Coordinates of C-alpha atoms in Angstrom, one line a residue:
X1 CA 161.7 -15.1 93.6
X2 CA 165.1 -14.4 91.2
X3 CA 167.2 -15.1 94.8
X4 CA 165.0 -17.9 95.5
X5 CA 165.7 -19.5 91.9
X6 CA 169.1 -18.7 91.5
X7 CA 170.0 -20.9 94.4
X8 CA 167.9 -24.0 94.2
X9 CA 168.5 -24.0 90.4
X10 CA 171.2 -26.8 88.8
X11 CA 173.5 -24.7 86.9
X12 CA 172.7 -24.8 83.2
X13 CA 174.5 -27.3 80.8
X14 CA 173.7 -26.0 77.4
X15 CA 176.2 -23.4 76.9
X16 CA 175.2 -19.8 75.2
X17 CA 177.4 -18.7 72.5
X18 CA 180.0 -16.1 72.3
X19 CA 178.6 -12.2 71.5
X20 CA 179.8 -11.1 68.6
X21 CA 181.7 -8.4 69.8
X22 CA 184.6 -6.4 68.0
X23 CA 185.1 -4.0 70.1
X24 CA 188.3 -2.9 72.5
X25 CA 187.1 -4.1 76.3
X26 CA 187.7 -0.5 78.0
X27 CA 187.5 0.5 81.4
X28 CA 185.4 3.6 79.9
X29 CA 183.5 2.4 77.4
X30 CA 181.8 -0.6 79.8
X31 CA 178.6 1.1 79.9
X32 CA 178.2 0.7 76.0
X33 CA 177.5 -3.3 76.5
X34 CA 174.2 -2.0 78.4
X35 CA 171.1 -2.7 76.3
X36 CA 168.0 -0.6 76.8
X37 CA 166.2 -2.0 79.8
X38 CA 163.1 -1.5 78.7
X39 CA 162.7 -4.0 76.6
X40 CA 163.6 -6.7 80.2
X41 CA 161.1 -7.8 82.3
X42 CA 163.8 -7.3 85.3
X43 CA 165.3 -4.4 87.1
X44 CA 168.0 -5.0 89.3
X45 CA 167.7 -3.6 92.7
X46 CA 171.7 -2.3 94.2
X47 CA 171.9 -3.4 97.9
X48 CA 172.4 -0.8 100.8
X49 CA 176.0 0.7 100.8
X50 CA 177.1 -1.2 97.2
X51 CA 177.8 2.4 95.9
X52 CA 180.3 2.8 98.5
X53 CA 182.4 0.3 96.0
X54 CA 182.3 1.6 92.7
X55 CA 185.1 3.3 93.4
X56 CA 187.4 1.1 94.9
X57 CA 189.1 0.4 91.5
X58 CA 191.5 3.1 89.6
X59 CA 191.9 3.2 86.0
X60 CA 195.1 2.5 84.1
X61 CA 195.3 2.6 80.4
X62 CA 197.3 -0.6 79.3
X63 CA 199.9 0.3 76.6
X64 CA 203.2 -0.5 75.6
X65 CA 206.0 0.4 72.8
X66 CA 205.1 -1.6 69.8
X67 CA 207.2 0.8 67.5
X68 CA 209.8 -2.0 67.2
X69 CA 207.6 -4.6 66.2
X70 CA 207.3 -5.7 62.5
X71 CA 203.6 -5.2 60.8
X72 CA 203.5 -8.4 61.0
X73 CA 203.6 -8.9 64.7
X74 CA 201.5 -6.1 65.1
X75 CA 198.8 -7.8 63.2
X76 CA 199.6 -11.0 64.9
X77 CA 198.5 -9.1 68.5
X78 CA 195.7 -7.8 67.0
X79 CA 194.4 -11.6 67.0
X80 CA 195.5 -12.6 70.0
X81 CA 193.6 -9.6 71.6
X82 CA 190.2 -11.4 69.1
X83 CA 191.5 -14.8 70.7
X84 CA 191.6 -13.7 74.5
X85 CA 188.1 -11.9 74.0
X86 CA 186.9 -15.2 73.6
X87 CA 188.5 -16.3 76.7
X88 CA 186.3 -13.6 78.2
X89 CA 183.6 -14.7 77.2
X90 CA 184.0 -18.3 78.2
X91 CA 185.1 -17.1 81.7
X92 CA 181.6 -15.3 81.9
X93 CA 179.8 -18.7 81.4
X94 CA 182.0 -20.9 84.1
X95 CA 181.9 -17.5 86.9
X96 CA 178.5 -16.5 86.4
X97 CA 175.5 -19.0 85.3
X98 CA 173.0 -16.5 83.4
X99 CA 173.3 -14.4 80.0
X100 CA 175.8 -11.6 80.6
X101 CA 174.0 -9.3 78.3
X102 CA 170.8 -9.7 80.1
X103 CA 172.4 -9.5 83.5
X104 CA 174.0 -6.0 82.5
X105 CA 171.4 -4.5 80.9
X106 CA 168.9 -4.8 84.0
X107 CA 171.8 -3.1 86.2
X108 CA 171.4 0.1 87.3
X109 CA 173.5 2.5 84.6
X110 CA 175.9 3.3 87.6
X111 CA 176.9 -0.3 88.5
X112 CA 177.2 -1.5 85.0
X113 CA 181.0 -0.8 84.7
X114 CA 181.5 -2.7 88.5
X115 CA 179.5 -5.5 87.2
X116 CA 181.5 -6.2 84.4
X117 CA 184.6 -5.7 86.6
X118 CA 183.7 -8.8 89.1
X119 CA 182.1 -10.7 86.2
X120 CA 178.6 -10.7 88.0
X121 CA 176.6 -9.8 90.8
X122 CA 179.4 -10.7 93.6
X123 CA 181.9 -8.6 95.0
X124 CA 185.3 -10.1 94.3
X125 CA 186.9 -8.2 96.8
X126 CA 184.4 -8.3 99.4
X127 CA 184.4 -12.0 100.3
X128 CA 181.9 -12.1 97.0
X129 CA 179.2 -10.5 99.1
X130 CA 176.2 -10.0 96.1
X131 CA 176.1 -6.2 95.2
X132 CA 172.4 -7.1 93.4
X133 CA 169.1 -7.4 95.9
X134 CA 168.1 -10.2 93.2
X135 CA 171.1 -12.4 93.9
X136 CA 172.1 -15.1 96.9
X137 CA 175.4 -15.6 97.8
X138 CA 177.9 -16.7 95.1
X139 CA 177.8 -21.1 95.0
X140 CA 181.3 -22.2 96.2
X141 CA 181.8 -23.8 92.9
X142 CA 180.9 -21.1 90.2
X143 CA 179.3 -22.7 87.1
X144 CA 181.7 -25.8 87.4
X145 CA 179.4 -28.5 89.3
X146 CA 175.2 -28.2 89.7
X147 CA 174.6 -25.8 92.3
X148 CA 172.6 -28.3 93.8
X149 CA 175.2 -30.8 94.3
X150 CA 176.8 -31.7 97.6
X151 CA 180.0 -32.7 98.5
X152 CA 179.3 -36.1 99.7
X153 CA 177.4 -36.9 95.8
X154 CA 180.3 -35.3 94.7
X155 CA 182.8 -38.2 96.2
X156 CA 180.1 -40.8 96.0
X157 CA 180.4 -40.1 92.3
X158 CA 182.5 -43.1 90.4
X159 CA 184.2 -41.3 87.8
X160 CA 188.1 -40.8 87.1
X161 CA 187.5 -37.4 85.1
X162 CA 185.3 -35.7 87.5
X163 CA 188.6 -34.0 89.3
X164 CA 189.8 -33.4 86.2
X165 CA 191.5 -29.5 85.4
X166 CA 189.4 -29.8 82.0
X167 CA 185.7 -31.2 82.7
X168 CA 182.5 -29.5 83.8
X169 CA 180.1 -32.0 86.1
X170 CA 176.3 -31.7 85.2
X171 CA 173.5 -33.9 85.2
X172 CA 171.9 -36.2 83.0
X173 CA 168.5 -36.0 81.9
X174 CA 167.4 -38.7 84.7
X175 CA 169.7 -36.4 87.2
X176 CA 172.8 -38.2 87.5
X177 CA 176.0 -36.2 87.4
X178 CA 178.1 -36.7 84.3
X179 CA 181.7 -35.4 83.6
X180 CA 181.7 -33.0 80.3
X181 CA 185.3 -32.3 78.4
X182 CA 185.7 -28.1 78.2
X183 CA 185.9 -29.2 74.7
X184 CA 182.9 -30.5 74.3
X185 CA 180.6 -27.8 76.4
X186 CA 182.4 -25.0 74.4
X187 CA 182.8 -26.7 71.3
X188 CA 181.7 -23.5 69.4
X189 CA 184.0 -21.2 71.0
X190 CA 187.0 -22.9 71.3
X191 CA 187.2 -23.7 67.8
X192 CA 186.7 -20.3 66.8
X193 CA 189.8 -19.3 69.0
X194 CA 191.9 -22.2 67.8
X195 CA 191.2 -20.6 64.1
X196 CA 192.4 -17.7 65.4
X197 CA 195.5 -18.6 67.5
X198 CA 196.1 -20.7 63.9
X199 CA 196.4 -17.5 61.7
X200 CA 198.3 -15.7 64.1
X201 CA 200.9 -18.7 64.4
X202 CA 201.2 -18.2 60.7
X203 CA 202.4 -14.5 61.5
X204 CA 204.8 -15.7 63.8
X205 CA 208.8 -14.7 63.7
X206 CA 209.5 -17.3 66.3
X207 CA 208.9 -20.7 64.8
X208 CA 209.0 -21.9 68.4
X209 CA 206.4 -19.2 69.3
X210 CA 204.2 -20.1 66.3
X211 CA 204.4 -24.2 67.6
X212 CA 203.7 -23.1 70.8
X213 CA 200.5 -21.6 69.6
X214 CA 199.1 -24.3 67.2
X215 CA 199.3 -26.8 69.8
X216 CA 197.6 -24.8 72.4
X217 CA 194.9 -24.7 69.1
X218 CA 195.1 -28.6 68.9
X219 CA 194.4 -28.9 73.1
X220 CA 191.2 -26.0 72.9
X221 CA 189.6 -29.2 70.7
X222 CA 191.4 -32.2 72.3
X223 CA 191.1 -31.5 76.0
X224 CA 195.1 -32.3 76.0
X225 CA 196.9 -29.3 77.6
X226 CA 200.6 -30.5 78.6
X227 CA 201.8 -30.8 75.1
X228 CA 201.2 -27.1 74.4
X229 CA 202.6 -26.3 78.0
X230 CA 205.7 -28.1 77.2
X231 CA 205.7 -26.3 73.9
X232 CA 205.7 -23.3 76.0
X233 CA 208.6 -23.7 78.5
X234 CA 210.5 -24.3 74.9
X235 CA 210.2 -21.3 73.9
X236 CA 212.7 -18.4 74.3
X237 CA 213.0 -16.4 71.2
X238 CA 209.8 -14.9 71.3
X239 CA 209.4 -11.3 71.3
X240 CA 205.4 -11.7 71.7
X241 CA 203.8 -14.1 74.3
X242 CA 200.1 -15.5 75.0
X243 CA 199.1 -17.2 78.3
X244 CA 196.0 -17.9 76.9
X245 CA 193.6 -21.1 78.0
X246 CA 191.7 -22.5 81.4
X247 CA 194.6 -22.6 83.8
X248 CA 194.3 -21.3 87.1
X249 CA 192.3 -22.8 89.6
X250 CA 191.1 -20.3 92.0
X251 CA 187.6 -19.4 91.0
X252 CA 186.5 -23.3 92.2
X253 CA 186.2 -22.5 95.7
X254 CA 184.9 -25.8 96.4
X255 CA 187.3 -28.3 95.4
X256 CA 189.8 -26.4 93.5
X257 CA 189.8 -28.8 90.8
X258 CA 188.6 -26.8 87.7
X259 CA 190.5 -24.4 85.6
X260 CA 189.3 -20.8 84.2
X261 CA 189.5 -19.5 80.9
X262 CA 191.9 -16.8 80.8
X263 CA 194.2 -14.6 78.8
X264 CA 197.3 -12.4 78.7
X265 CA 198.9 -10.4 75.9
X266 CA 202.4 -9.8 76.6
X267 CA 205.2 -7.6 75.1
X268 CA 209.1 -9.2 76.0
X269 CA 211.3 -6.4 78.5
X270 CA 214.5 -7.9 76.9
X271 CA 216.7 -5.5 79.2
X272 CA 214.9 -6.4 82.4
X273 CA 214.6 -9.8 81.5
X274 CA 218.8 -10.0 81.0
X275 CA 219.0 -8.7 84.5
X276 CA 216.7 -11.5 86.0
X277 CA 217.7 -14.8 84.3
X278 CA 220.9 -15.1 86.4
X279 CA 218.6 -16.3 89.6
X280 CA 216.8 -19.6 88.2
X281 CA 220.1 -21.2 88.5
X282 CA 219.9 -21.0 92.5
X283 CA 216.9 -22.4 92.8
X284 CA 218.2 -26.3 93.3
X285 CA 220.7 -24.6 96.0
X286 CA 218.2 -22.6 97.6
X287 CA 215.7 -25.8 97.6
X288 CA 217.9 -27.8 99.7
X289 CA 218.6 -24.8 102.2
X290 CA 214.8 -24.9 103.0
X291 CA 214.4 -24.6 106.7
X292 CA 212.8 -28.0 107.1
X293 CA 213.5 -31.5 106.8
X294 CA 214.9 -32.9 104.2
X295 CA 211.9 -35.5 103.3
X296 CA 210.1 -32.4 102.4
X297 CA 212.8 -31.0 100.0
X298 CA 213.5 -34.1 98.2
X299 CA 212.1 -32.9 94.6
X300 CA 215.0 -31.5 92.8
X301 CA 213.7 -28.5 91.0
X302 CA 214.1 -27.4 87.6
X303 CA 217.1 -24.9 87.4
X304 CA 216.6 -24.2 83.3
X305 CA 213.3 -22.0 84.8
X306 CA 213.0 -18.8 82.4
X307 CA 212.5 -15.5 84.4
X308 CA 211.1 -13.1 82.1
X309 CA 209.6 -8.8 82.7
X310 CA 206.8 -7.9 80.1
X311 CA 204.5 -5.6 79.0
X312 CA 201.0 -6.5 79.7
X313 CA 199.0 -5.4 76.9
X314 CA 195.5 -7.2 77.1
X315 CA 193.9 -9.2 80.6
X316 CA 191.2 -11.3 79.6
X317 CA 188.8 -13.4 81.3
X318 CA 189.8 -14.6 85.0
X319 CA 193.3 -12.6 84.8
X320 CA 191.0 -9.7 84.8
X321 CA 188.3 -10.3 87.5
X322 CA 188.8 -8.3 90.3
X323 CA 192.1 -7.6 91.5
X324 CA 194.9 -7.8 88.7
X325 CA 198.0 -10.4 88.6
X326 CA 200.6 -8.7 88.1
X327 CA 203.1 -12.0 87.9
X328 CA 202.6 -15.2 86.9
X329 CA 204.2 -18.6 87.2
X330 CA 203.3 -21.4 85.3
X331 CA 202.5 -23.9 84.6
X332 CA 200.5 -25.5 86.9
X333 CA 201.1 -29.1 85.6
X334 CA 203.1 -30.6 88.6
X335 CA 204.9 -33.0 85.6
X336 CA 205.7 -30.2 83.5
X337 CA 207.2 -28.1 86.5
X338 CA 209.9 -31.5 87.8
X339 CA 210.6 -31.8 83.9
X340 CA 211.3 -27.9 82.8
X341 CA 210.6 -26.1 85.7
X342 CA 208.4 -22.7 85.1
X343 CA 208.4 -19.5 83.6
X344 CA 208.3 -16.9 86.0
X345 CA 206.2 -13.4 84.0
X346 CA 206.7 -10.4 85.8
X347 CA 204.0 -8.1 84.2
X348 CA 206.5 -4.9 84.8
X349 CA 203.4 -1.9 83.7
X350 CA 200.9 -3.5 85.9
X351 CA 203.3 -4.2 88.7
X352 CA 204.2 0.0 88.7
X353 CA 200.5 0.9 88.7
X354 CA 199.5 -0.7 91.7
X355 CA 203.1 0.6 93.6
X356 CA 202.6 3.9 92.5
X357 CA 198.6 4.0 92.5
X358 CA 198.1 2.1 95.8
X359 CA 201.0 0.4 97.6
X360 CA 202.8 4.0 98.3
X361 CA 199.9 6.0 99.3
X362 CA 199.2 3.2 101.7
X363 CA 202.9 3.2 103.2
X364 CA 201.7 6.8 103.9
X365 CA 199.1 6.1 106.2
X366 CA 200.3 2.5 107.5
X367 CA 203.9 2.7 108.0
X368 CA 205.8 4.5 110.6
X369 CA 207.3 7.9 109.1
X370 CA 211.3 6.4 109.5
X371 CA 210.8 3.0 107.8
X372 CA 208.7 4.9 104.7
X373 CA 212.1 5.5 102.6
X374 CA 212.5 1.6 102.5
X375 CA 209.4 0.8 100.3
X376 CA 210.7 1.1 96.6
X377 CA 209.6 -0.1 93.4
X378 CA 213.2 -2.3 93.0
X379 CA 212.1 -4.3 96.6
X380 CA 208.4 -4.7 95.4
X381 CA 209.6 -6.1 91.9
X382 CA 211.5 -8.3 93.6
X383 CA 209.4 -9.8 96.8
X384 CA 206.9 -9.9 93.2
X385 CA 209.2 -12.2 91.6
X386 CA 210.6 -14.1 93.8
X387 CA 207.2 -15.0 94.7
X388 CA 206.6 -16.8 91.7
X389 CA 210.0 -18.1 91.4
X390 CA 209.1 -19.4 95.0
X391 CA 206.6 -21.9 93.6
X392 CA 209.0 -23.8 92.8
X393 CA 210.3 -24.9 95.7
X394 CA 209.0 -26.8 98.3
X395 CA 207.1 -30.1 97.3
X396 CA 204.5 -30.7 94.7
X397 CA 203.7 -34.3 95.9
X398 CA 202.8 -35.6 99.5
X399 CA 205.5 -37.6 100.7
X400 CA 202.8 -39.9 102.5
X401 CA 201.5 -41.4 99.0
X402 CA 197.9 -38.8 99.2
X403 CA 198.5 -37.9 95.8
X404 CA 199.7 -34.2 94.5
X405 CA 199.3 -31.2 96.8
X406 CA 196.8 -29.5 95.1
X407 CA 194.4 -32.6 95.1
X408 CA 195.5 -33.6 98.8
X409 CA 194.7 -30.0 100.1
X410 CA 191.4 -29.4 98.0
X411 CA 190.4 -26.0 98.5
X412 CA 192.7 -24.7 100.8
X413 CA 195.4 -25.6 97.9
X414 CA 195.4 -22.2 96.5
X415 CA 195.4 -20.5 99.6
X416 CA 198.5 -22.4 101.3
X417 CA 200.2 -22.2 97.9
X418 CA 200.1 -18.6 97.5
X419 CA 201.3 -18.4 101.4
X420 CA 204.1 -20.6 100.7
X421 CA 205.3 -18.6 97.4
X422 CA 205.1 -15.0 99.4
X423 CA 206.8 -16.6 102.6
X424 CA 209.4 -18.2 100.9
X425 CA 210.1 -15.7 98.1
X426 CA 211.5 -13.2 101.4
X427 CA 213.4 -16.2 102.0
X428 CA 215.0 -16.4 98.8
X429 CA 215.4 -13.0 99.0
X430 CA 217.1 -13.1 102.3
X431 CA 219.2 -15.9 101.3
X432 CA 220.7 -14.4 97.5
X433 CA 221.1 -11.1 99.1
X434 CA 223.6 -12.3 101.9
X435 CA 225.5 -14.9 98.8
X436 CA 225.6 -10.9 97.3
X437 CA 224.0 -12.1 94.7
X438 CA 221.4 -8.9 94.6
X439 CA 223.1 -5.7 95.4
X440 CA 219.7 -3.4 95.1
X441 CA 218.8 -1.4 98.5
X442 CA 218.8 -2.7 102.0
X443 CA 217.7 -6.4 102.9
X444 CA 215.4 -3.6 105.1
X445 CA 214.1 -2.7 101.9
X446 CA 212.6 -5.8 101.1
X447 CA 211.1 -6.5 104.6
X448 CA 209.4 -3.3 105.0
X449 CA 207.7 -3.3 101.6
X450 CA 206.9 -7.0 101.9
X451 CA 204.9 -5.6 105.5
X452 CA 203.2 -2.4 103.4
X453 CA 202.2 -5.2 100.5
X454 CA 200.2 -7.3 103.2
X455 CA 197.8 -4.8 103.8
X456 CA 197.5 -4.0 99.9
X457 CA 196.8 -7.7 99.3
X458 CA 194.8 -8.5 102.7
X459 CA 192.0 -6.0 101.1
X460 CA 191.3 -8.3 98.2
X461 CA 189.1 -10.5 100.8
X462 CA 188.5 -13.7 102.3
X463 CA 187.2 -15.1 98.6
X464 CA 190.9 -14.5 96.9
X465 CA 193.3 -17.2 97.6
X466 CA 195.9 -13.8 97.9
X467 CA 193.8 -12.5 100.1
X468 CA 193.6 -15.5 102.4
X469 CA 196.9 -16.1 102.7
X470 CA 198.1 -12.6 103.1
X471 CA 196.1 -13.0 106.4
X472 CA 197.0 -16.3 107.7
X473 CA 200.5 -14.4 107.1
X474 CA 199.8 -10.9 108.9
X475 CA 198.2 -12.9 112.3
X476 CA 201.3 -15.4 112.4
X477 CA 203.4 -12.4 112.3
X478 CA 201.6 -10.7 114.9
X479 CA 201.7 -13.8 116.9
X480 CA 205.0 -14.0 116.8
X481 CA 206.1 -10.1 117.2
X482 CA 207.7 -9.4 113.8
X483 CA 206.0 -6.0 113.8
X484 CA 204.6 -3.1 116.2
X485 CA 201.3 -0.9 116.4
X486 CA 202.0 2.3 117.7
X487 CA 199.2 4.5 119.0
X488 CA 198.5 6.5 115.4
X489 CA 198.0 3.1 114.1
X490 CA 201.5 3.0 112.2
X491 CA 203.1 -0.5 112.1
X492 CA 207.0 -0.8 112.6
X493 CA 208.8 -4.1 111.5
X494 CA 211.0 -5.9 113.7
X495 CA 214.2 -7.5 111.2
X496 CA 214.9 -10.2 113.7
X497 CA 211.5 -11.6 114.8
X498 CA 210.3 -11.2 111.4
X499 CA 213.2 -13.3 110.0
X500 CA 212.8 -15.9 112.7
X501 CA 208.8 -15.8 111.7
X502 CA 209.6 -16.4 108.1
X503 CA 211.4 -19.4 108.7
X504 CA 209.4 -20.9 111.0
X505 CA 206.2 -20.6 108.7
X506 CA 208.1 -21.0 106.2
X507 CA 208.6 -25.0 107.7
X508 CA 204.7 -25.1 108.4
X509 CA 203.5 -24.5 105.1
X510 CA 206.5 -26.5 103.4
X511 CA 205.6 -29.6 106.4
X512 CA 201.4 -29.1 106.2
X513 CA 201.9 -29.4 102.2
X514 CA 204.1 -32.0 101.7
X515 CA 201.8 -34.2 104.5
X516 CA 198.8 -33.4 102.6
X517 CA 196.8 -32.5 106.1
X518 CA 193.9 -31.3 105.0
X519 CA 192.3 -31.3 108.4
X520 CA 195.3 -29.5 110.0
X521 CA 195.5 -26.6 106.7
X522 CA 191.6 -26.0 107.4
X523 CA 192.2 -25.4 111.5
X524 CA 194.9 -22.9 110.7
X525 CA 192.3 -21.0 107.7
X526 CA 190.0 -21.2 110.6
X527 CA 192.3 -19.6 112.9
X528 CA 194.3 -17.0 111.0
X529 CA 192.8 -16.4 107.7
X530 CA 190.4 -13.8 109.5
X531 CA 190.8 -9.9 109.6
X532 CA 190.6 -9.2 113.1
X533 CA 188.6 -5.7 114.1
X534 CA 191.9 -3.6 114.6
X535 CA 193.2 -4.4 111.6
X536 CA 189.8 -4.2 109.7
X537 CA 189.7 -0.4 111.4
X538 CA 193.0 -0.1 109.5
X539 CA 192.3 -0.9 106.4
X540 CA 188.7 1.0 106.7
X541 CA 191.4 4.4 107.3
X542 CA 192.7 3.2 104.3
X543 CA 188.8 3.3 102.5
X544 CA 188.4 6.8 104.1
X545 CA 191.3 8.3 102.4
X546 CA 190.4 7.5 99.1
X547 CA 193.5 4.6 98.3
X548 CA 191.7 2.0 95.7
X549 CA 191.6 -1.4 96.4
X550 CA 193.3 -2.7 92.8
X551 CA 193.0 -1.1 89.3
X552 CA 190.7 -1.4 86.3
X553 CA 192.6 -2.0 82.4
X554 CA 191.6 0.2 80.1
X555 CA 192.9 -1.7 77.3
X556 CA 192.2 -2.9 73.5
X557 CA 193.6 -2.1 70.4
X558 CA 193.0 1.8 70.3
X559 CA 194.9 1.8 73.2
X560 CA 197.2 0.1 71.4
X561 CA 197.2 2.2 68.4
X562 CA 196.4 -0.5 66.5

């Protein structure tokens, strides 16, 4: 009966208040959230085989050297972590329509940490399949829309705010659709978070950072985020950063309209950031050279975009769910991007964790021995960085009055944008390497590491925009002969054919985005966004070898010594 109730009942409008939890969020303390199940009438049962998934994450302690920070800055970090915990609670409510504590309390003890990692009963790295018997498949619209709302009903709903990034859709007492601003739906929690950000602003040594924090606090209560996005782009002298609020739209797999709450607390690595600063100036030149007709590259990206490296010291909400982000490209607001460019944040410690614990072991299993030395951290870092830079290339608005690319391509926009960023990132590296602007290693390092990274990311599954993008690219490369597979199941790249495939796929994606061709993108995803039997067998070998799929962070004030 629970399965039927969840599937048929409209998702709740009344949002439960955040739990009062001042403890650290850590991988090894998640079970502390489990209450005595004897107080509850429900005890969930795991689906067959679920326990085999519980060890796909490997622990990694998220920390950084804080010795150069002042006492006020350390106190400010504590406040930013407090505000981040509120984002975490809000994301639980957006992703899962039931009470978090009751859900965790009803899980078998061995499943509690897995439930925390996935923010609900669905395995995010296995196509959102339920790992608990009492739940059916995850609603594509998560908890942003009523569970019984069809796409047709949404299209008929005449309301200018229905596609807003910062509204929920709910039903009124008559069962009719209405929109509710995030600032109203989550008023209590956002008011608390705003107060904390203002306290943090009072401790900030950078006045531009203090201004951003205050404007972000205002945005929580006004539902207007653009002023704080602009202020964030104007901020350059801060040692500490926080990316906080409703930001990415990946959780909304129904339309891709709604943004999810998340947070990253970051410490800038000034030495690495100085190494990266020069690359942004090449964006306009690289835009002009894209392998596509001029009309698909008429927009000129801002050349004042910033490239910075950071240590991440706290993840919360969407950023902490399932696979962990290792680089960020923001803001997503198309108007801000055209006016100010974007900031690309490379999360160096998280990146190193995935390289050492996941990518290296994958290469040892799936890449031919003679190309394994081409798998390097510098190449992995560069590929990841230029992926984020490449989000600024191409086109943000369709060329035929279909609006933004994001609105025209709906639920496929995120996967295609991630695919664009991956392939154009490699294009950028190729161009800059040949201009001798990149002088670390060999070009083959970047191509081989890029190929190995496809195996890493495709394991995220079809429920992830990044995973789907990697499936499309793997199958496209296979069709173009960009790599070969030997009898031992090891892959070798062909530099020439991979470069040809890179250019032709770049042209195809940029054209689809510029045309806003939803039907063609839908067909592309259906045709290439799949894992074939041979690739699945190779991925299963990685699991059999015990190679983790992703990391689970041990994090919080105690880890940082605060």
